[in-house]
Short mmCIF file of C-alpha atoms in Angstrom, two decimals:
data_model
loop_
_atom_site.label_atom_id
_atom_site.label_comp_id
_atom_site.label_asym_id
_atom_site.label_seq_id
_atom_site.Cartn_x
_atom_site.Cartn_y
_atom_site.Cartn_z
CA MET E 1381 -9.70 33.14 3.92
CA SER E 1382 -8.04 36.48 4.33
CA GLY E 1383 -6.01 37.96 7.14
CA SER E 1384 -2.65 36.95 8.48
CA ASN E 1385 -3.87 35.28 11.62
CA VAL E 1386 -6.98 33.40 10.55
CA TRP E 1387 -5.81 30.06 11.91
CA SER E 1388 -4.63 31.41 15.25
CA ARG E 1389 -7.83 33.38 15.73
CA THR E 1390 -9.94 30.33 14.87
CA ARG E 1391 -7.95 28.13 17.23
CA GLU E 1392 -8.35 30.72 19.97
CA LYS E 1393 -12.11 30.74 19.45
CA LEU E 1394 -12.20 26.95 19.52
CA ARG E 1395 -10.35 26.94 22.84
CA LEU E 1396 -13.19 28.95 24.35
CA PHE E 1397 -15.80 26.50 23.00
CA PRO E 1398 -16.14 24.30 26.12
CA GLU E 1399 -16.54 27.29 28.41
CA VAL E 1400 -19.20 28.93 26.29
CA PHE E 1401 -20.94 25.62 25.64
CA ALA E 1402 -21.29 25.07 29.37
CA GLN E 1403 -23.46 28.18 29.57
CA CYS E 1404 -26.07 26.64 27.32
CA ALA E 1405 -26.44 23.27 28.98
CA GLU E 1406 -30.23 23.35 28.97
CA GLU E 1407 -30.68 24.21 25.32
CA ALA E 1408 -28.08 21.63 24.46
CA ALA E 1409 -29.95 18.98 26.43
CA ILE E 1410 -33.22 19.81 24.68
CA TYR E 1411 -31.60 19.60 21.25
CA GLY E 1412 -29.78 16.42 22.20
CA ARG E 1413 -33.01 14.82 23.37
CA CYS E 1414 -34.75 15.75 20.13
CA VAL E 1415 -32.04 14.05 18.07
CA ALA E 1416 -31.67 11.08 20.40
CA ALA E 1417 -35.40 10.44 20.21
CA THR E 1418 -35.07 9.53 16.55
CA THR E 1419 -32.76 6.66 17.40
CA THR E 1420 -35.49 4.92 19.38
CA SER E 1421 -38.60 5.98 17.47
CA LYS E 1422 -39.71 4.96 14.00
CA GLN E 1423 -39.09 8.48 12.74
CA GLU E 1424 -36.00 8.74 10.59
CA LEU E 1425 -33.55 11.53 11.24
CA LYS E 1426 -33.82 14.08 8.44
CA LYS E 1427 -32.21 17.41 7.84
CA ASP E 1428 -33.53 20.19 10.06
CA LEU E 1429 -35.79 17.84 11.98
CA CYS E 1430 -34.75 19.61 15.17
CA ALA E 1431 -34.09 22.99 13.58
CA LYS E 1432 -36.10 24.92 16.16
CA GLU E 1433 -34.18 23.44 19.07
CA PHE E 1434 -30.88 24.01 17.28
CA GLU E 1435 -31.70 27.67 16.61
CA ALA E 1436 -32.37 28.15 20.31
CA LEU E 1437 -29.04 26.48 21.11
CA LYS E 1438 -27.18 28.54 18.56
CA THR E 1439 -28.64 31.87 19.78
CA CYS E 1440 -27.75 30.98 23.34
CA PHE E 1441 -24.25 30.01 22.25
CA THR E 1442 -23.59 33.19 20.24
CA ASN E 1443 -24.93 35.38 23.05
CA ALA E 1444 -22.75 33.61 25.59
CA ALA E 1445 -19.74 33.94 23.28
CA LYS E 1446 -20.39 37.67 22.88
CA LYS E 1447 -20.64 38.10 26.63
CA ARG E 1448 -17.43 36.13 27.09
CA ALA E 1449 -15.61 38.24 24.52
CA LYS E 1450 -16.49 41.50 26.32
CA MET H 229 20.90 2.31 28.19
CA SER H 230 22.51 2.36 24.80
CA ARG H 231 20.38 3.62 22.01
CA VAL H 232 21.50 3.79 18.42
CA CYS H 233 19.06 5.42 16.08
CA LEU H 234 19.63 4.93 12.39
CA SER H 235 17.61 6.04 9.50
CA VAL H 236 16.99 3.54 6.75
CA LEU H 237 18.06 6.16 4.24
CA GLN H 238 21.48 6.61 5.81
CA GLY H 239 22.38 3.06 5.00
CA LEU H 240 22.56 0.29 7.50
CA HIS H 241 25.97 -0.90 6.40
CA ALA H 242 27.67 2.02 8.08
CA ALA H 243 27.00 0.71 11.59
CA GLY H 244 28.67 -2.32 13.05
CA TRP H 245 25.88 -4.84 12.97
CA SER H 246 26.21 -8.43 13.99
CA SER H 247 26.38 -10.99 11.21
CA ARG H 248 22.82 -12.10 11.92
CA LEU H 249 21.48 -8.84 10.60
CA GLN H 250 23.74 -8.31 7.60
CA ALA H 251 21.98 -7.15 4.49
CA GLY H 252 18.68 -7.18 6.32
CA LEU H 253 17.48 -4.32 4.19
CA ARG H 254 15.57 -5.41 1.15
CA SER H 255 16.41 -3.53 -2.00
CA GLU H 256 12.79 -2.62 -2.63
CA PRO H 257 9.71 -2.97 -0.52
CA ARG H 258 7.74 -6.09 -1.35
CA ARG H 259 4.12 -5.50 -2.24
CA VAL H 260 2.71 -8.80 -1.15
CA LEU H 261 -0.85 -8.50 -2.33
CA SER H 262 -0.05 -7.51 -5.93
CA ALA H 263 1.60 -10.86 -6.42
CA SER H 264 -1.57 -12.65 -5.44
CA GLY H 265 -3.64 -10.58 -7.86
CA ARG H 266 -5.92 -8.94 -5.31
CA GLY H 267 -6.26 -5.15 -5.44
CA ARG H 268 -4.26 -3.25 -2.86
CA MET H 269 -6.34 -1.78 -0.08
CA ASN H 270 -5.60 1.90 0.18
CA VAL H 271 -7.73 3.42 2.89
CA PHE H 272 -5.26 5.56 4.76
CA ASN H 273 -2.91 8.27 3.64
CA ARG H 274 0.33 7.05 5.22
CA GLU H 275 2.17 10.24 4.33
CA MET H 276 -0.44 12.24 6.25
CA LYS H 277 -0.19 9.84 9.19
CA LYS H 278 3.58 10.36 9.29
CA ARG H 279 3.08 14.14 9.36
CA GLN H 280 0.44 13.86 12.09
CA LYS H 281 2.67 11.65 14.22
CA ASN H 282 5.64 13.97 13.74
CA TRP H 283 3.50 16.94 14.76
CA ALA H 284 2.14 15.15 17.81
CA ALA H 285 5.60 14.04 18.90
CA SER H 286 7.02 17.57 18.60
CA LEU H 287 4.41 19.07 20.93
CA GLN H 288 5.85 20.72 24.01
CA ASP H 289 3.46 18.95 26.34
CA GLY H 290 3.21 15.80 24.25
CA GLY H 291 3.50 13.69 27.37
CA LEU H 292 -0.01 14.74 28.35
CA TYR H 293 -1.50 12.58 25.62
CA ASP H 294 0.49 9.43 26.26
CA TYR H 295 -1.82 7.92 28.84
CA LEU H 296 -3.53 5.46 26.53
CA ARG H 297 -0.34 4.26 24.88
CA ASP H 298 1.40 3.91 28.25
CA GLU H 299 -1.46 1.84 29.63
CA VAL H 300 -1.67 -0.46 26.61
CA GLY H 301 2.13 -0.68 26.48
CA SER H 302 2.28 -1.87 30.06
CA ARG H 303 -0.42 -4.49 29.40
CA VAL H 304 1.45 -5.79 26.36
CA ALA H 305 4.60 -5.96 28.50
CA ASP H 306 2.58 -7.99 31.04
CA ARG H 307 1.78 -10.49 28.35
CA VAL H 308 5.44 -10.70 27.40
CA TYR H 309 6.32 -11.49 31.02
CA ASP H 310 3.63 -14.17 31.08
CA ILE H 311 5.68 -16.15 28.58
CA ALA H 312 8.43 -17.83 30.57
CA ARG H 313 11.17 -17.30 28.03
CA THR H 314 14.07 -14.97 27.35
CA PHE H 315 13.98 -13.41 23.91
CA PRO H 316 17.42 -12.64 22.51
CA LEU H 317 16.11 -10.39 19.75
CA ALA H 318 12.81 -8.54 19.70
CA LEU H 319 11.10 -6.12 17.34
CA ASP H 320 8.68 -3.39 18.27
CA VAL H 321 6.63 -2.46 15.20
CA GLY H 322 5.44 1.14 15.34
CA GLY H 323 6.94 1.55 18.78
CA GLY H 324 6.87 5.34 18.78
CA LYS H 325 8.26 6.59 22.07
CA SER H 326 8.81 2.97 23.09
CA HIS H 327 5.91 2.62 25.50
CA ILE H 328 6.35 -1.14 25.75
CA ALA H 329 10.11 -1.32 26.22
CA GLU H 330 10.12 0.95 29.24
CA HIS H 331 8.27 -1.80 31.15
CA LEU H 332 10.54 -4.62 30.01
CA ASN H 333 13.91 -5.55 31.42
CA LYS H 334 17.07 -7.20 30.08
CA ASP H 335 16.18 -10.62 31.48
CA VAL H 336 13.20 -10.93 29.17
CA VAL H 337 14.41 -9.14 26.07
CA GLU H 338 18.13 -8.95 25.40
CA ARG H 339 18.11 -6.74 22.36
CA LEU H 340 15.36 -4.63 20.84
CA PHE H 341 14.69 -3.15 17.43
CA LEU H 342 12.15 -0.40 17.19
CA THR H 343 10.54 0.79 13.98
CA ASP H 344 8.25 3.73 13.44
CA ILE H 345 7.37 6.03 10.56
CA SER H 346 7.79 9.15 12.67
CA GLN H 347 11.30 10.43 13.28
CA GLN H 348 10.20 12.89 15.95
CA ALA H 349 8.58 10.17 18.02
CA VAL H 350 11.60 7.90 17.84
CA ARG H 351 13.86 10.75 18.94
CA ARG H 352 11.85 11.22 22.10
CA GLY H 353 11.96 7.58 23.08
CA ARG H 354 11.71 6.64 26.73
CA GLN H 355 14.65 5.35 28.69
CA THR H 356 14.94 1.62 28.87
CA GLU H 357 17.74 -0.66 30.03
CA ILE H 358 17.47 -2.81 26.91
CA PRO H 359 19.92 -1.91 24.13
CA THR H 360 17.71 -0.55 21.37
CA HIS H 361 18.19 0.14 17.70
CA CYS H 362 15.68 2.52 16.15
CA ILE H 363 14.79 2.33 12.50
CA LEU H 364 12.57 4.55 10.45
CA ALA H 365 10.37 2.12 8.57
CA ASP H 366 6.77 1.83 7.52
CA GLU H 367 4.90 -0.97 9.28
CA GLU H 368 3.75 -2.31 5.93
CA PHE H 369 7.29 -2.70 4.60
CA LEU H 370 9.47 -4.23 7.27
CA PRO H 371 13.11 -4.14 6.13
CA PHE H 372 14.18 -7.35 7.82
CA ARG H 373 15.20 -10.78 6.68
CA GLU H 374 13.05 -13.80 7.33
CA ASN H 375 13.47 -15.78 10.55
CA THR H 376 15.20 -13.00 12.43
CA PHE H 377 13.25 -12.21 15.57
CA ASP H 378 12.19 -14.25 18.57
CA LEU H 379 9.54 -11.77 19.59
CA VAL H 380 7.55 -9.14 17.76
CA VAL H 381 5.36 -6.70 19.65
CA SER H 382 3.12 -4.00 18.36
CA SER H 383 0.95 -1.57 20.24
CA LEU H 384 -1.74 0.67 18.79
CA VAL H 385 -0.39 1.05 15.26
CA LEU H 386 -2.05 -1.73 13.31
CA HIS H 387 -5.29 0.19 12.96
CA TRP H 388 -3.70 2.65 10.54
CA ILE H 389 -2.27 0.01 8.23
CA ASN H 390 -3.74 -0.23 4.75
CA ASP H 391 -2.92 -3.86 4.11
CA LEU H 392 -3.37 -5.57 7.45
CA PRO H 393 -3.21 -9.18 6.16
CA GLY H 394 0.02 -8.31 4.36
CA ALA H 395 1.54 -6.65 7.42
CA LEU H 396 0.67 -9.66 9.60
CA ARG H 397 2.21 -11.94 7.01
CA GLN H 398 5.42 -9.87 7.06
CA ILE H 399 5.52 -10.08 10.84
CA HIS H 400 5.07 -13.83 10.51
CA GLN H 401 7.96 -13.96 8.07
CA VAL H 402 10.46 -12.02 10.16
CA LEU H 403 9.71 -14.22 13.14
CA LYS H 404 11.80 -17.31 13.82
CA PRO H 405 9.95 -20.63 14.05
CA ASP H 406 8.51 -20.87 17.58
CA GLY H 407 8.65 -17.09 17.74
CA VAL H 408 5.72 -15.17 19.15
CA PHE H 409 3.83 -12.07 18.08
CA ILE H 410 2.05 -10.06 20.76
CA GLY H 411 -0.02 -7.21 19.46
CA ALA H 412 -2.54 -4.70 20.66
CA MET H 413 -4.76 -2.69 18.40
CA VAL H 414 -7.88 -0.62 18.77
CA GLY H 415 -10.84 -2.28 17.18
CA GLY H 416 -14.49 -3.06 17.25
CA GLU H 417 -16.50 -0.43 19.00
CA THR H 418 -13.76 2.09 19.71
CA LEU H 419 -14.99 5.66 19.85
CA TYR H 420 -18.52 4.64 18.91
CA GLU H 421 -19.87 7.53 20.97
CA LEU H 422 -17.91 10.05 18.93
CA ARG H 423 -18.81 8.35 15.68
CA CYS H 424 -22.53 8.26 16.46
CA SER H 425 -22.69 11.83 17.77
CA LEU H 426 -20.98 13.20 14.69
CA GLN H 427 -23.13 11.07 12.42
CA LEU H 428 -26.41 12.16 13.99
CA ALA H 429 -25.39 15.80 14.18
CA GLU H 430 -24.22 15.87 10.59
CA THR H 431 -27.40 14.20 9.37
CA GLU H 432 -29.60 16.64 11.22
CA ARG H 433 -27.62 19.73 10.31
CA GLU H 434 -26.39 18.94 6.83
CA GLY H 435 -28.64 16.19 5.52
CA GLY H 436 -25.94 13.55 5.16
CA PHE H 437 -22.82 12.37 6.89
CA SER H 438 -19.29 11.36 6.08
CA PRO H 439 -17.03 9.07 8.07
CA HIS H 440 -14.95 10.84 10.70
CA VAL H 441 -13.80 7.82 12.69
CA SER H 442 -11.71 5.31 10.80
CA PRO H 443 -12.95 1.75 10.22
CA TYR H 444 -11.81 -0.81 12.77
CA THR H 445 -11.23 -4.55 12.73
CA ALA H 446 -13.87 -6.57 14.51
CA VAL H 447 -12.62 -9.03 17.09
CA THR H 448 -14.16 -11.91 15.15
CA ASP H 449 -12.11 -11.04 12.08
CA LEU H 450 -8.88 -10.91 14.02
CA GLY H 451 -8.69 -14.65 14.51
CA ASN H 452 -9.14 -15.21 10.78
CA LEU H 453 -6.51 -12.61 9.94
CA LEU H 454 -3.94 -14.17 12.23
CA GLY H 455 -4.74 -17.66 10.99
CA GLN H 456 -4.40 -16.62 7.37
CA ALA H 457 -1.06 -15.03 8.13
CA GLY H 458 0.18 -18.39 9.33
CA PHE H 459 0.09 -18.00 13.10
CA ASN H 460 -1.20 -20.75 15.29
CA MET H 461 -2.07 -21.17 18.97
CA LEU H 462 -3.94 -17.88 18.80
CA THR H 463 -5.15 -15.94 21.78
CA VAL H 464 -7.40 -12.95 21.28
CA ASP H 465 -8.97 -10.96 24.07
CA ILE H 466 -10.60 -7.59 24.47
CA ASP H 467 -10.06 -4.84 26.98
CA ASP H 468 -12.54 -2.01 27.25
CA VAL H 469 -10.88 1.20 28.32
CA GLN H 470 -13.25 4.04 29.03
CA VAL H 471 -11.80 7.52 29.40
CA HIS H 472 -13.93 10.38 30.68
CA TYR H 473 -13.58 13.81 29.15
CA PRO H 474 -15.18 17.17 29.89
CA GLY H 475 -16.56 17.52 26.38
CA ILE H 476 -16.32 16.56 22.75
CA MET H 477 -13.65 19.17 22.02
CA GLU H 478 -11.36 17.63 24.61
CA VAL H 479 -11.89 14.19 23.08
CA MET H 480 -10.87 15.46 19.67
CA THR H 481 -7.94 17.51 21.00
CA ASP H 482 -6.58 14.51 22.88
CA LEU H 483 -6.93 12.27 19.86
CA GLN H 484 -5.04 14.84 17.83
CA GLY H 485 -2.35 15.07 20.50
CA MET H 486 -1.96 11.30 20.44
CA GLY H 487 -1.31 11.44 16.71
CA GLU H 488 -4.58 9.61 16.09
CA SER H 489 -6.28 12.14 13.84
CA ASN H 490 -8.14 10.77 10.87
CA CYS H 491 -6.01 10.23 7.81
CA ALA H 492 -8.35 8.16 5.66
CA TRP H 493 -8.44 9.25 2.04
CA ASN H 494 -12.20 9.70 2.21
CA ARG H 495 -12.13 12.06 5.15
CA ARG H 496 -13.82 15.41 4.90
CA SER H 497 -11.44 18.24 5.64
CA LEU H 498 -14.06 20.54 7.10
CA LEU H 499 -16.32 20.23 10.10
CA HIS H 500 -18.92 23.00 10.20
CA ARG H 501 -19.12 24.80 13.50
CA ASP H 502 -22.87 24.24 13.56
CA THR H 503 -22.25 20.53 13.26
CA MET H 504 -19.63 20.71 16.00
CA LEU H 505 -22.07 22.48 18.29
CA ALA H 506 -24.79 19.97 17.46
CA ALA H 507 -22.44 17.02 17.98
CA ALA H 508 -21.37 18.38 21.37
CA ALA H 509 -25.02 18.59 22.43
CA VAL H 510 -25.88 15.12 21.13
CA TYR H 511 -22.80 13.50 22.71
CA LYS H 512 -23.58 15.00 26.09
CA GLU H 513 -27.24 14.08 25.96
CA MET H 514 -26.86 10.55 24.65
CA TYR H 515 -23.76 9.39 26.50
CA GLY H 516 -23.06 11.94 29.23
CA ASN H 517 -22.46 10.89 32.83
CA GLU H 518 -24.20 12.36 35.83
CA ASP H 519 -21.20 14.47 36.77
CA GLY H 520 -21.26 16.22 33.40
CA SER H 521 -18.35 14.35 31.84
CA ILE H 522 -18.62 12.24 28.71
CA PRO H 523 -17.08 8.81 28.18
CA ALA H 524 -15.04 7.69 25.23
CA THR H 525 -14.58 3.97 24.74
CA PHE H 526 -11.39 2.43 23.46
CA GLU H 527 -11.79 -1.24 22.73
CA ILE H 528 -8.30 -2.70 22.75
CA LEU H 529 -7.87 -6.08 21.10
CA TYR H 530 -4.88 -8.07 22.34
CA MET H 531 -3.60 -10.87 20.16
CA ILE H 532 -0.93 -13.51 20.65
CA GLY H 533 0.14 -15.74 17.80
CA TRP H 534 2.98 -18.23 17.44
CA LYS H 535 4.97 -19.16 14.37
CA PRO H 536 4.61 -22.90 13.85
CA HIS H 537 7.33 -25.22 15.11
CA GLU H 538 7.46 -28.97 15.69
CA SER H 539 7.84 -28.54 19.43
CA GLN H 540 4.42 -26.92 19.71
CA ALA H 541 1.48 -28.98 20.87
CA LYS H 542 -0.67 -30.20 18.05
CA PRO H 543 -4.31 -31.28 18.20
CA ALA H 544 -4.56 -35.01 18.88
CA ARG H 545 -5.24 -37.33 15.94
CA ARG H 546 -8.87 -38.19 15.41
CA GLY H 547 -9.78 -41.52 16.96
CA SER H 548 -6.89 -41.50 19.45
CA ALA H 549 -9.08 -40.85 22.50
CA THR H 550 -8.67 -43.34 25.36
CA THR H 551 -11.64 -42.31 27.48
CA SER H 552 -15.10 -41.10 26.57
CA PHE H 553 -17.25 -38.36 28.00
CA GLY H 554 -19.69 -41.02 29.12
CA ASP H 555 -17.13 -42.17 31.65
CA LEU H 556 -17.51 -38.92 33.59
CA SER H 557 -20.53 -40.30 35.41
CA LYS H 558 -18.42 -43.24 36.64
CA ILE H 559 -15.97 -41.04 38.58
CA ASN H 560 -16.40 -41.82 42.30
CA GLN H 561 -17.33 -38.99 44.65
CA PRO H 562 -14.62 -38.38 47.33
CA SER H 563 -15.59 -40.36 50.48
CA GLY H 564 -16.80 -38.50 53.61
CA ALA H 565 -13.71 -39.55 55.64
CA GLU H 566 -11.45 -37.49 53.43
CA LYS H 567 -13.32 -34.26 54.02
CA PRO H 568 -11.66 -31.92 56.55
#
């Protein structure tokens, strides 16, 4: 990790996490439901089982973060 | 409100201690389990825990994170009041900022010793009317002579101890006969929501998971532990404290501020931001409340154990019963004239 203020910048970004996360409540709920469904169904939770839903969540999150940063 | 804080390293002989406590410091810490041949449990990095507690105690707004310890401290103090006795000398193991002593008064505890591994926490101790001596000591190596204390209390520190049976045995040793140990520790299903969310998110995102929440003692094991340590007349009960947070980041920040960050040797030092995002979503979906907040459960186990003494009630000898259960049916019902 390079740069003199990596930790402070990362901590600053983390502080904004809840605010940005709140913008993507719907995508988060869809992803959460996909994962939670595996706890009740016979299907075992495997890597990338809910990759599509997570990609949607991640795009929403990065867009919201970019908007916040402006 | 006298408070004398001494560090073990500075030498206890320098202060004017009463003769009861002379040479209380052992020359080397006793490693109880090695004598019995069993391997020493080494789950937690105690050095890391000391650093985490020092960091948490030096925070400017450290008081913000004290709510859980204050609450549990007051409940432990309640249990001390329930025992109708005055304790001349008491010990608070891992007392930190002395959350228990601030609720006690001089009538119940005349003199208090407080140990903790974190110097910063001890320095910021709360005001209490009980004369207190603070000592920097690890909970697993209590530097006191046997049969010293009438009362030992401990609140929310036992869950970071590597050798819990050994620590309980040491507490048993430093107690006087007919002394009592009142403890509170997190156990059982504490933070299961956080544990499950992280586990599911990590499995889905990374294909496997590693433990992020430390292992806890189950309430069923606690009775055995106390019994093996030599306590009798045990009382164990559970309190479920649920705290609501806005999101998973606040849960983790508060745990860090309390000095409760993970310090197990097998902890992973990195949490991918994808996994964090996934865990936040899973936590909210699986456990979230209607108002958008998420709950975090702290299962507090309270334990009371007494050091054996002849004055304590013993179970009756077999065959000494004078009545039988069958006689219950022969008890007369109260007559109608007696009813109001």
